[in-house]
Short mmCIF file of C-alpha atoms and ligand atoms in Angstrom, two decimals:
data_model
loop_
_atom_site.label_atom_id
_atom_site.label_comp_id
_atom_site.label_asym_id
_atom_site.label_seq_id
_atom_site.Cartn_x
_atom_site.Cartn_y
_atom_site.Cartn_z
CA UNK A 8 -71.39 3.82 -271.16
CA UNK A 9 -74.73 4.08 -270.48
CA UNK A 10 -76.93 1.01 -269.46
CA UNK A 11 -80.23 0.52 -270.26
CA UNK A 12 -83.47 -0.10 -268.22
CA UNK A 13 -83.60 -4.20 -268.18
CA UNK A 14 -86.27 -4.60 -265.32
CA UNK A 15 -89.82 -1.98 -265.01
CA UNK A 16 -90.68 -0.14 -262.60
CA UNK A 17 -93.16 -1.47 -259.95
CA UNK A 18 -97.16 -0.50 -260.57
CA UNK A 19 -98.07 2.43 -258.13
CA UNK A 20 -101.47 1.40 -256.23
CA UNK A 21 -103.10 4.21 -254.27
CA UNK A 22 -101.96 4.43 -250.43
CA UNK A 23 -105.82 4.38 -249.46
CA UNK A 24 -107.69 6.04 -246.60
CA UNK A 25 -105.31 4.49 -244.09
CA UNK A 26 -101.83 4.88 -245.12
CA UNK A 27 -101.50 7.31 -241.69
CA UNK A 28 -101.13 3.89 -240.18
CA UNK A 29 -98.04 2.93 -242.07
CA UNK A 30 -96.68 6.80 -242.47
CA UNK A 31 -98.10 8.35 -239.81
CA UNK A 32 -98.93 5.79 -236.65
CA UNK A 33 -98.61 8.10 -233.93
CA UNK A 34 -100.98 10.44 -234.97
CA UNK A 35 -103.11 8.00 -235.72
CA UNK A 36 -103.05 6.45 -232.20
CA UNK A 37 -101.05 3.51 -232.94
CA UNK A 38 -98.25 4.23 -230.00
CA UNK A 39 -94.97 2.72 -228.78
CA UNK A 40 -94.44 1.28 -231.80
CA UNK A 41 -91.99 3.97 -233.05
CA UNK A 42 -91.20 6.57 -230.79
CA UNK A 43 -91.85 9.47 -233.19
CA UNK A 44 -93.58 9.54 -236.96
CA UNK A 45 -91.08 10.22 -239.86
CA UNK A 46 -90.64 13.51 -241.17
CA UNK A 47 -92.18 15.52 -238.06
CA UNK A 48 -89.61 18.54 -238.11
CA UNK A 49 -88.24 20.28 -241.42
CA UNK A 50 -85.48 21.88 -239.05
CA UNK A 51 -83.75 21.38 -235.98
CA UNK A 52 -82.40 24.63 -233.37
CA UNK A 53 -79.55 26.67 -235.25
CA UNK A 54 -80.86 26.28 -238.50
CA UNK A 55 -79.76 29.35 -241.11
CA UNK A 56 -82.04 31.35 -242.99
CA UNK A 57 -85.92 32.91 -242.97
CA UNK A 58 -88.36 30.60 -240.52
CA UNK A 59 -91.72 30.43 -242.06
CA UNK A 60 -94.93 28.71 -241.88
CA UNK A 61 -97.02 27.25 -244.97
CA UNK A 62 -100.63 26.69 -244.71
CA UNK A 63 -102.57 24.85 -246.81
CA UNK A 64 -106.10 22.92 -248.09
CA UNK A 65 -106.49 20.25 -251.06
CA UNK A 66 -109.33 20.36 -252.77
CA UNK A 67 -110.93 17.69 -255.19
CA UNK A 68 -113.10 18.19 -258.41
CA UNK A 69 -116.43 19.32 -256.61
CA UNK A 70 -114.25 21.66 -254.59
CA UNK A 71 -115.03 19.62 -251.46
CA UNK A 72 -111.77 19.45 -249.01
CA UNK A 73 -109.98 16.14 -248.70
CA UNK A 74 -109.33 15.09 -245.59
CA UNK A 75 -107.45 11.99 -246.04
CA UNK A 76 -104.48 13.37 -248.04
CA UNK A 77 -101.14 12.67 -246.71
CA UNK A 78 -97.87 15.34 -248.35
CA UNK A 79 -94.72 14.82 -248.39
CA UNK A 80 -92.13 17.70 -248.45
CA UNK A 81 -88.65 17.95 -250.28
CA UNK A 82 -86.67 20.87 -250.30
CA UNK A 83 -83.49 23.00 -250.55
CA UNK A 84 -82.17 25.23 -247.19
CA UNK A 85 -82.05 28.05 -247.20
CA UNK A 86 -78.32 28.56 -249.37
CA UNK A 87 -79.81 26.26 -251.97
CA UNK A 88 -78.18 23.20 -250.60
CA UNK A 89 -79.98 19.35 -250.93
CA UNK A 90 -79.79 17.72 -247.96
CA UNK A 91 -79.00 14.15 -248.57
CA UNK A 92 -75.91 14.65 -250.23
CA UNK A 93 -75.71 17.51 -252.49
CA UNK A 94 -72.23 16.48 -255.09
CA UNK A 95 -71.40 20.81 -254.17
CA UNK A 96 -71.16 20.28 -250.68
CA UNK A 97 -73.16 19.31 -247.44
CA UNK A 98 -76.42 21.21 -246.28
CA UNK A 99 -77.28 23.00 -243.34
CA UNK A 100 -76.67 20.20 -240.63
CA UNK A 101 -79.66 21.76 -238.81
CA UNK A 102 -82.10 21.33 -241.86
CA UNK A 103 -83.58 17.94 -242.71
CA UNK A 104 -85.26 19.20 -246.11
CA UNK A 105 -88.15 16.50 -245.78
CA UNK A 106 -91.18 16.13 -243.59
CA UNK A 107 -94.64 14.66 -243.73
CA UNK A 108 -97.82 15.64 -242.97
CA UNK A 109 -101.96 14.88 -242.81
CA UNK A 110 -104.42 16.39 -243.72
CA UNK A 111 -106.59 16.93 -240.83
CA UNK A 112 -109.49 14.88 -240.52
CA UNK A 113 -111.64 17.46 -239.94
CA UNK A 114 -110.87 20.49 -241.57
CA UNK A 115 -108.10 19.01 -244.46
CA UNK A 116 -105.81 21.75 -243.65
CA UNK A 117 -102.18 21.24 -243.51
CA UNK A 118 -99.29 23.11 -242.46
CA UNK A 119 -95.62 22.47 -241.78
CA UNK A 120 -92.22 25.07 -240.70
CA UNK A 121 -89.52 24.71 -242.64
CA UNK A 122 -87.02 27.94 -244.14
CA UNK A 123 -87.51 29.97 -247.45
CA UNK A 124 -85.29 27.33 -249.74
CA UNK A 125 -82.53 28.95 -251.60
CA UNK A 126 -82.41 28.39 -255.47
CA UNK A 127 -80.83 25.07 -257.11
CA UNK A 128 -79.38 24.86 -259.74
CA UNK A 129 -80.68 23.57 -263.17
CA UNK A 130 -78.72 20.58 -265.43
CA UNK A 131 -77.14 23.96 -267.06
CA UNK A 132 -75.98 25.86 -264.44
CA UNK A 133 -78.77 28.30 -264.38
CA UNK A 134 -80.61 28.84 -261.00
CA UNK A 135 -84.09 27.64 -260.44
CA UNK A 136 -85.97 29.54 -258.46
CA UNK A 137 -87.09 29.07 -254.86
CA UNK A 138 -89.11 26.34 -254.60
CA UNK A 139 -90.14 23.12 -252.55
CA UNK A 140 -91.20 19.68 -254.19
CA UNK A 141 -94.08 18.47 -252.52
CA UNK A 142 -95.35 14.56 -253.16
CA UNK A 143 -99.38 13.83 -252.38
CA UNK A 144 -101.17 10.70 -251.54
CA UNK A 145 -104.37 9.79 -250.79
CA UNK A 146 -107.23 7.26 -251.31
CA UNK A 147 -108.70 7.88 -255.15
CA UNK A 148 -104.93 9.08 -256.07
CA UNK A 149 -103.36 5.83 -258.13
CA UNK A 150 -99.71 7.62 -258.61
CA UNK A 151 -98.43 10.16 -256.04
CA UNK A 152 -98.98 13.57 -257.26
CA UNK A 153 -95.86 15.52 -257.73
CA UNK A 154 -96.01 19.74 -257.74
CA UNK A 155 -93.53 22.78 -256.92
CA UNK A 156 -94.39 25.57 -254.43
CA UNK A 157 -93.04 28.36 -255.48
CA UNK A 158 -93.19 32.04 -253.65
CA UNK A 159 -95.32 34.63 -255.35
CA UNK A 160 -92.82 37.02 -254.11
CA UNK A 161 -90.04 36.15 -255.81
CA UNK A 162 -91.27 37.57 -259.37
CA UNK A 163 -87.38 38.19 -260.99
CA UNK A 164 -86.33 35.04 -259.70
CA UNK A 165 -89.97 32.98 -260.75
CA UNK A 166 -89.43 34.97 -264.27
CA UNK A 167 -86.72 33.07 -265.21
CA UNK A 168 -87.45 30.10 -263.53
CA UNK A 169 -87.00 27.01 -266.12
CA UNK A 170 -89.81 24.98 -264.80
CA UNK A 171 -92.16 27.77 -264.95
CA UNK A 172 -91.18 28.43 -268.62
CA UNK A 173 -92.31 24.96 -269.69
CA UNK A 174 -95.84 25.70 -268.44
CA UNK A 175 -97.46 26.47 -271.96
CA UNK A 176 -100.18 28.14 -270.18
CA UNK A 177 -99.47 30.79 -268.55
CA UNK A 178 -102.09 31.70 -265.95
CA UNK A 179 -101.32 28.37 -264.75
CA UNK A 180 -98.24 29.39 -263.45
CA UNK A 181 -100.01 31.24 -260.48
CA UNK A 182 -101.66 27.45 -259.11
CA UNK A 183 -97.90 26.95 -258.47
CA UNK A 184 -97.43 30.87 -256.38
CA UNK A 185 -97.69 30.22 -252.20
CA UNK A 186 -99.51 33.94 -251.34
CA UNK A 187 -97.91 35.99 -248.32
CA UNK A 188 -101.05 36.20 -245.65
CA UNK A 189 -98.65 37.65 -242.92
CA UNK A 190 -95.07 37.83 -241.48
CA UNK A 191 -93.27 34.78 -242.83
CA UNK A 192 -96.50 32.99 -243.27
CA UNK A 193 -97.91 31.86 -246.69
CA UNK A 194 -100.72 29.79 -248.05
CA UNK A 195 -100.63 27.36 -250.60
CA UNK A 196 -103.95 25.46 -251.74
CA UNK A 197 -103.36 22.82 -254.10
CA UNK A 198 -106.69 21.60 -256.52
CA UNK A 199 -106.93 18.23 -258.19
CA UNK A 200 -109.17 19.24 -260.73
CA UNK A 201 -111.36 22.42 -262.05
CA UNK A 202 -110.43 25.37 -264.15
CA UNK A 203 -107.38 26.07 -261.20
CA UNK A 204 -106.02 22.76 -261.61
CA UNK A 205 -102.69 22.91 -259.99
CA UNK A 206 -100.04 22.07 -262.72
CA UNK A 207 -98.47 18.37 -261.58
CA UNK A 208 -95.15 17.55 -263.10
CA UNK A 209 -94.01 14.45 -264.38
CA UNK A 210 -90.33 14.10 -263.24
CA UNK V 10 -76.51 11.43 -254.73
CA UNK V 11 -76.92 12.85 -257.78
CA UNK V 12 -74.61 10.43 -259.70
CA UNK V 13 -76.68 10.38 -263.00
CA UNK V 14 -80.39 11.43 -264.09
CA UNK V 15 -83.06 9.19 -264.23
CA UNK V 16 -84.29 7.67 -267.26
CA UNK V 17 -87.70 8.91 -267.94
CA UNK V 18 -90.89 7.65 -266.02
CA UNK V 19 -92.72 4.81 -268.27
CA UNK V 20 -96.75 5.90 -267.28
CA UNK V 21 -98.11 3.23 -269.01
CA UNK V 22 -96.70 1.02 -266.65
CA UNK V 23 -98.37 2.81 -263.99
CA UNK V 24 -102.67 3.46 -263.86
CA UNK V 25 -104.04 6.20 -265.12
CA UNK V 26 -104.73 8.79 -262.49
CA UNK V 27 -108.88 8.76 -263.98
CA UNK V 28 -109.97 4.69 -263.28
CA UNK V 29 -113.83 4.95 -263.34
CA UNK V 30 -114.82 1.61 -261.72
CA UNK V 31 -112.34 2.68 -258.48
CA UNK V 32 -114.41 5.20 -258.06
CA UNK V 33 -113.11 7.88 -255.61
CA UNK V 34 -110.03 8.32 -258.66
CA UNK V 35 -113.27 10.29 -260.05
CA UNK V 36 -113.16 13.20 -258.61
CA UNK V 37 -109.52 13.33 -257.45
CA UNK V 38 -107.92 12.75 -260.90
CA UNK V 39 -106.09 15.72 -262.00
CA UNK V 40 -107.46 15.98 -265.62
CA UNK V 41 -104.84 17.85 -267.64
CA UNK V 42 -101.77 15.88 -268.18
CA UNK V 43 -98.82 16.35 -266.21
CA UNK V 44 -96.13 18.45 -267.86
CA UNK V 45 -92.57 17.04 -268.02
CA UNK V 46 -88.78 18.11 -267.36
CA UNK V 47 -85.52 16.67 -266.61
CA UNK V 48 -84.43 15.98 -263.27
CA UNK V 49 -82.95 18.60 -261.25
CA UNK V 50 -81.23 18.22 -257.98
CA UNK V 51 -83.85 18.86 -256.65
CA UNK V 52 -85.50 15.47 -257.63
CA UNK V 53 -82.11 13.30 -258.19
CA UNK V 54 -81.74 13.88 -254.35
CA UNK V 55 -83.81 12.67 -251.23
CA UNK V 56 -84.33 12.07 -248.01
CA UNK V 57 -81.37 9.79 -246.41
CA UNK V 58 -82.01 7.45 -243.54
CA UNK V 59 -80.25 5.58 -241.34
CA UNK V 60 -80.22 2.27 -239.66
CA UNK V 61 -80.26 4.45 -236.13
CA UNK V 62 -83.86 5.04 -237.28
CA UNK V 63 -84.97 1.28 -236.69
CA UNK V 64 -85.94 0.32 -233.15
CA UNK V 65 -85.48 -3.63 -232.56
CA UNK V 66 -89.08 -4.79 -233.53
CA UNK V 67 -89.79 -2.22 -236.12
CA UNK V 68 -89.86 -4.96 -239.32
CA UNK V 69 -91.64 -7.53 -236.67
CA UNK V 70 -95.34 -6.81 -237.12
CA UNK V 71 -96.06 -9.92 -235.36
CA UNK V 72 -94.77 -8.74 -232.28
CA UNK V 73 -94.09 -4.89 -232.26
CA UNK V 74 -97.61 -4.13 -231.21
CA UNK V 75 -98.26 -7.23 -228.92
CA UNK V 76 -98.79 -6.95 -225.21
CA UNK V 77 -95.89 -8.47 -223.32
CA UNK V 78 -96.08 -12.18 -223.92
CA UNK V 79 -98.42 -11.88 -226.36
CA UNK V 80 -98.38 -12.02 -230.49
CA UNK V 81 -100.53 -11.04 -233.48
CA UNK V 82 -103.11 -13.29 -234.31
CA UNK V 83 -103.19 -14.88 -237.47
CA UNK V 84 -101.00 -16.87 -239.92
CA UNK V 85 -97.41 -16.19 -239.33
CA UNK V 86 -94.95 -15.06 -242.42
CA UNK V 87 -92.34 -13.53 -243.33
CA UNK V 88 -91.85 -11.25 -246.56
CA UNK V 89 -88.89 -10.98 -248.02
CA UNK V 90 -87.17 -9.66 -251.30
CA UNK V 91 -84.62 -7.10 -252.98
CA UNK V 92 -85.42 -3.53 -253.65
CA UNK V 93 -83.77 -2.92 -257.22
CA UNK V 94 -84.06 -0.58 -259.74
CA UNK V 95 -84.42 -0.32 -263.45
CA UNK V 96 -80.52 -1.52 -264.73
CA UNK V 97 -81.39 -4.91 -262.21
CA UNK V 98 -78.58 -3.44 -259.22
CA UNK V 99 -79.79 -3.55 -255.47
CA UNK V 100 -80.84 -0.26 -254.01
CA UNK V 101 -79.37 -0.20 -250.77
CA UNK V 102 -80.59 2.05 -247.77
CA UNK V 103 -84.02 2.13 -249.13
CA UNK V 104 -86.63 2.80 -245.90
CA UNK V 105 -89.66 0.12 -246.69
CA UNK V 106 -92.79 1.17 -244.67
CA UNK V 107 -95.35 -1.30 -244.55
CA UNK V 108 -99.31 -1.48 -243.11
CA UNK V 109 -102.02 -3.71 -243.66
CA UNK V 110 -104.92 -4.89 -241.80
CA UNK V 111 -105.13 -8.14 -239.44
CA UNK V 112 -105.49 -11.66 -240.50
CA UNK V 113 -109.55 -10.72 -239.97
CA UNK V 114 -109.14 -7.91 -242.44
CA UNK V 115 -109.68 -5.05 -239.99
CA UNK V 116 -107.57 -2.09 -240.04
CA UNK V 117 -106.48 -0.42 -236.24
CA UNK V 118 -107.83 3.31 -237.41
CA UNK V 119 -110.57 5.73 -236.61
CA UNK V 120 -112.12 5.95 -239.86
CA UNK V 121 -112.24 1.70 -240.53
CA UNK V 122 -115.93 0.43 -239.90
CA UNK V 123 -115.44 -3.23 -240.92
CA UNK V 124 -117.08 -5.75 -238.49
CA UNK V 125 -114.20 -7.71 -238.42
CA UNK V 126 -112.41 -7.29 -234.56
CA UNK V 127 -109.37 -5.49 -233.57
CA UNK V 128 -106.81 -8.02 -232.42
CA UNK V 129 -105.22 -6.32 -229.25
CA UNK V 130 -102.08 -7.58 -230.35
CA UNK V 131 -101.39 -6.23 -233.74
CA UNK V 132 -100.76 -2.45 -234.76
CA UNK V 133 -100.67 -3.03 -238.96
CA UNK V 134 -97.09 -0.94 -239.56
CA UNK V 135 -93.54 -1.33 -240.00
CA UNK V 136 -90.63 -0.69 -241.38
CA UNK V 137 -86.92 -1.32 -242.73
CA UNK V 138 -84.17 -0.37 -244.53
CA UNK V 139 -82.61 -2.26 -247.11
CA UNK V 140 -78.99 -3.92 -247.22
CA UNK V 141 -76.37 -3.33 -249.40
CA UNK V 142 -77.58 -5.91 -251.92
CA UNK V 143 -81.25 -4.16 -251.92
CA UNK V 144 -82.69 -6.97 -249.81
CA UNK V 145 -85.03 -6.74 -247.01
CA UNK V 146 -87.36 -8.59 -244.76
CA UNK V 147 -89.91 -8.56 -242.17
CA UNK V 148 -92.44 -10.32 -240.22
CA UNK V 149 -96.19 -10.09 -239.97
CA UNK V 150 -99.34 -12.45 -240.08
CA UNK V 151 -100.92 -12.40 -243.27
CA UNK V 152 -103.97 -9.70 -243.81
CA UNK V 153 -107.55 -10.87 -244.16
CA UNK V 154 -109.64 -9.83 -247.11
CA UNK V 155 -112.13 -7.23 -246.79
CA UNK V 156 -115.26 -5.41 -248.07
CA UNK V 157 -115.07 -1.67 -249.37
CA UNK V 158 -117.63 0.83 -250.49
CA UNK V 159 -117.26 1.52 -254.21
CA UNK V 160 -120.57 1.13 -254.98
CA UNK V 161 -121.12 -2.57 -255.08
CA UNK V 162 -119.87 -5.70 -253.82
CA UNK V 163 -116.51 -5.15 -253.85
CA UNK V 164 -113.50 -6.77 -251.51
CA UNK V 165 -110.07 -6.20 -251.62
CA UNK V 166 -107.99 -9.29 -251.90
CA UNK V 167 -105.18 -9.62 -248.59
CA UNK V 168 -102.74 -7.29 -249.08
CA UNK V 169 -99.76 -5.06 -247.51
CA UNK V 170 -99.23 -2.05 -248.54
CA UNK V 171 -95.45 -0.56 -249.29
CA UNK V 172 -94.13 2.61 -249.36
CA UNK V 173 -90.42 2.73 -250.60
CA UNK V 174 -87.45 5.87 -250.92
CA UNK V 175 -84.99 4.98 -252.77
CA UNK V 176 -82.24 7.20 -253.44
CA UNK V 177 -83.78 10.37 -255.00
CA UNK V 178 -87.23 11.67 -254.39
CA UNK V 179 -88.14 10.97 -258.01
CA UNK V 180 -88.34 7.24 -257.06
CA UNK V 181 -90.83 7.61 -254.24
CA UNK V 182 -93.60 5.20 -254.88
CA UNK V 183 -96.47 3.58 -252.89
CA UNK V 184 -97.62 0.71 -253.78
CA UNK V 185 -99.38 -3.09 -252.66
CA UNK V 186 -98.43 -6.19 -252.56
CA UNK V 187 -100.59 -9.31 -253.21
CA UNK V 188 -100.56 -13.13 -252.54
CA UNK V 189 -100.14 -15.64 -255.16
CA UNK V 190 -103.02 -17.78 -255.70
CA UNK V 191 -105.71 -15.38 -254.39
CA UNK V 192 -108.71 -15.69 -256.13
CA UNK V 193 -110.13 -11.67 -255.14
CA UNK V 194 -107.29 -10.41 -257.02
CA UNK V 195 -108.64 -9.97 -260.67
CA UNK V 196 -112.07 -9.07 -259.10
CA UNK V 197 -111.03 -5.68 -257.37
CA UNK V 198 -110.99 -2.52 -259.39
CA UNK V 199 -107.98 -1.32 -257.61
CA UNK V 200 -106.07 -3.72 -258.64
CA UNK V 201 -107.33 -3.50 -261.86
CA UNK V 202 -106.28 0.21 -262.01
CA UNK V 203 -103.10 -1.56 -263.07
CA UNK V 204 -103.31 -1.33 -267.42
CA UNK V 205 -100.96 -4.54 -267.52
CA UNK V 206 -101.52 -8.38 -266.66
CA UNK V 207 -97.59 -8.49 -266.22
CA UNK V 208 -97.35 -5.30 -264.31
CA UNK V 209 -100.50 -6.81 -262.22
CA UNK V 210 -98.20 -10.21 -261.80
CA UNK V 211 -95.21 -8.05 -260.35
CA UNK V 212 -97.05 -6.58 -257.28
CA UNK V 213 -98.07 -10.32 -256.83
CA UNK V 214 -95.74 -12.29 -253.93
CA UNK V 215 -94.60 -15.69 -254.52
CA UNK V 216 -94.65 -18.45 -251.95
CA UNK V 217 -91.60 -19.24 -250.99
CA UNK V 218 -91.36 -23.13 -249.50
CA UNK V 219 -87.48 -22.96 -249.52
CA UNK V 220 -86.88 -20.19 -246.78
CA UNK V 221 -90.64 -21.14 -244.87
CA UNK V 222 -89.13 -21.90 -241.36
CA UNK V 223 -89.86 -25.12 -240.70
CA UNK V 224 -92.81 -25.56 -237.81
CA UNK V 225 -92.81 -21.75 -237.36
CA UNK V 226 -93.23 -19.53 -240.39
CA UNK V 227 -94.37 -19.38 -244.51
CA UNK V 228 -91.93 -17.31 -246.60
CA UNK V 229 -93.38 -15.10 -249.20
CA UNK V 230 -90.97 -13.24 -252.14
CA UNK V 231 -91.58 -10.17 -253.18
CA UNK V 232 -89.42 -7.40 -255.29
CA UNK V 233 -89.65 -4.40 -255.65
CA UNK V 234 -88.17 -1.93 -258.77
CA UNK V 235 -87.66 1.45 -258.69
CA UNK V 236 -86.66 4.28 -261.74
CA UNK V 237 -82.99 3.61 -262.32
CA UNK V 238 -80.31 5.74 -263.36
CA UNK V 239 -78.39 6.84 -266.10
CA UNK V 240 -74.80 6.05 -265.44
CA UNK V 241 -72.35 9.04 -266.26
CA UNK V 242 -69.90 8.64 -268.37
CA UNK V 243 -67.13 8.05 -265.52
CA UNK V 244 -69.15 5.29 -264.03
CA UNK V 245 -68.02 1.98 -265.60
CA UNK V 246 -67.23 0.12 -263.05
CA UNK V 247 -68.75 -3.61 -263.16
CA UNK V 248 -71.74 -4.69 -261.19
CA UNK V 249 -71.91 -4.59 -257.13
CA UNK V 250 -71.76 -1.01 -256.79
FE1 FE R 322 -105.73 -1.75 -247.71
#
């Protein structure tokens, strides 16, 4: 039986240009009121699989850097396992799958360590490819932002990815590609508007 | 858990992401629309966390920041509600972060320039996690309004802002609360990024003079819905789960 929707969902309002002090307090210098901000390690010692750093920027319609965007960070370890109760079995104890971050004030870059994700599987069985889910805030924003990072090298596994099909355009697909710049280091930019608008999803 | 898919995001419920008259949305609406597919494990799951997480003031606003002895300045209250989602059942173990700005409308952060004081006592954040009926509760003294630059004379009416998980990571949502009665609220354009009077009347609290604590404290309800599930096919069982 299925049952249908009887109440709607709550209105989104943006988080504004201080949701650090609800999300983030520490870093925003609001101490000893929780002893350490949500989401501040991806991993803990032990964890399995390829340790690597993603940098990034987000950048608004006049290509100017915002500074006040907060992201949020969802993803698969590195054998393709959810954390938080995947129905095939439990993840990597040593991998949380979620953190937050700020942009910085200054600059707007970003960055977090986490591990290459392994692939998930699709409603069909097929495998998705690797990928992370990232969620963005910010003042101006009125619903978070959902997107996918994938890896621009993982070309057989991105070919057949079924996300990446849907995207009718398909030089988009590349605003979704984190670039190598180094040993397990990538980049991933993310633009809100322009002729590179990143493709958002609607999940 | 991924126990059933959920049913497809209603966007007209939500604002646009392009809302001229809030005018930052300007240049930080993405401008193509957003392109759809079904929920993957990779959005049916999220984050999971646990009551170990809460420290013993963290849904006391009125206190957690205060210097020993001391409390937040302001009118006292306490909010209090359900978390539920689409089908009407309780969400349990659904971390509620709150922050807000003091009863003079002055947020503790660097980049705040309202002339409004600091009270040394209050911080502006906390959090909880709901019970196994959905419902949840803190303490704080209620925000001030205050004045923000969107080109004219524009104030934001008191509110606290939310952000909820609920069970998968398609559900995360920010969002604000409001206070019945308020007069500011149909005047600010943030609000009004909101396309619906009724969705506009859902983010608004209700007084609550049957749980006010007598001499101490005004209750206020609020509720909160998130994206529901389908149920599989297995899944009959009655209400309460
Ligand atoms: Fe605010």
């Amino acid at each position: 039986m299925h049952r249908d929707p009887m109440l709607k969902e709550s209105p989104s309002q943006t988080a504004g240009p201080y949701v650090h002090i609800g999300c983030l307090p520490n870093l925003c210098g609001i101490d000893g009121v929780y002893p350490e901000d949500l989401g501040a390690r991806m991993y803990a010692d032990g964890v399995r699989g390829q340790k690597i750093t993603v940098r990034g920027r987000i950048l608004d319609g006049t290509g100017s850097v915002v500074r006040d965007a907060l992201v949020e960070v969802w993803q698969a370890d590195a054998e393709g396992r959810m954390p938080g109760g995947d129905p095939r079995g439990p993840a990597d104890p040593a991998f949380a799958g979620f953190v937050r971050r700020a942009a910085d004030p200054e600059t707007g870059d970003w960055t977090f360590d986490t591990v290459k994700p392994g692939r998930v599987p699709w409603p069909d069985g097929r495998l998705q490819a690797p990928h992370a889910t990232l969620w963005i805030v910010a003042r101006g924003i009125n619903l978070g932002l959902h997107t996918r990072m994938y890896f621009a090298d993982e070309d057989a596994a991105n070919d057949t990815d079924p996300v990446l099909a849907r995207i009718e355009h398909r030089g988009r697909v590349a605003t979704l590609l984190a670039q190598p710049e180094g040993p397990d280091a990538y980049r991933f930019d993310i633009r809100l508007q322009g002729p590179d608008e990143t493709v958002f999803f609607d999940v | 858990m991924g126990d059933g898919t959920f049913f497809a995001r209603d966007r007209g419920r939500h604002p646009p992401a392009l809302t001229p008259d809030y005018r930052t949305s300007v240049t930080r609406a993405p401008a193509r629309a957003p392109i759809s597919f079904p929920p993957s494990l990779s959005e049916e799951t999220g984050p999971v966390f646990g009551h170990d997480l809460l420290g013993p003031l963290d849904a006391d606003l009125i206190r957690n920041f205060a210097r020993p002895g001391h409390s937040a300045i302001g009118p006292r209250i306490f909010v209090h509600g359900r978390v539920l989602d689409e089908t009407g059942r309780g969400v349990p173990g659904a971390l509620i972060e709150v922050w807000q700005a003091n009863a003079g409308g002055r947020y503790r952060h660097k980049k705040e320039g309202y002339l409004a004081p600091l009270d040394p006592d209050f911080g502006g954040c906390g959090r909880t996690i709901s019970g196994a009926d959905g419902s949840y509760a803190f303490r704080t003294v209620q925000p001030g309004p205050y004045p923000w630059p969107n080109g004219g004379n524009d104030w934001r009416p008191a509110h606290i802002h939310f952000s909820i998980f609920g069970s998968g990571f398609a559900q995360r949502l920010i969002t604000q609360m409001y206070f019945e009665g308020d007069p500011m609220i149909p005047l600010c354009p943030i609000v009004r990024t909101v396309p619906t009077a009724e969705g506009i009347d859902s983010l608004t609290a209700r007084l609550d003079m049957a749980n006010t604590l007598p001499m101490d404290m005004r209750a206020y309800r609020f509720d909160l819905v998130l994206r529901g599930r389908r149920q599989t096919l297995f899944e009959t069982r009655p209400e309460g789960g």
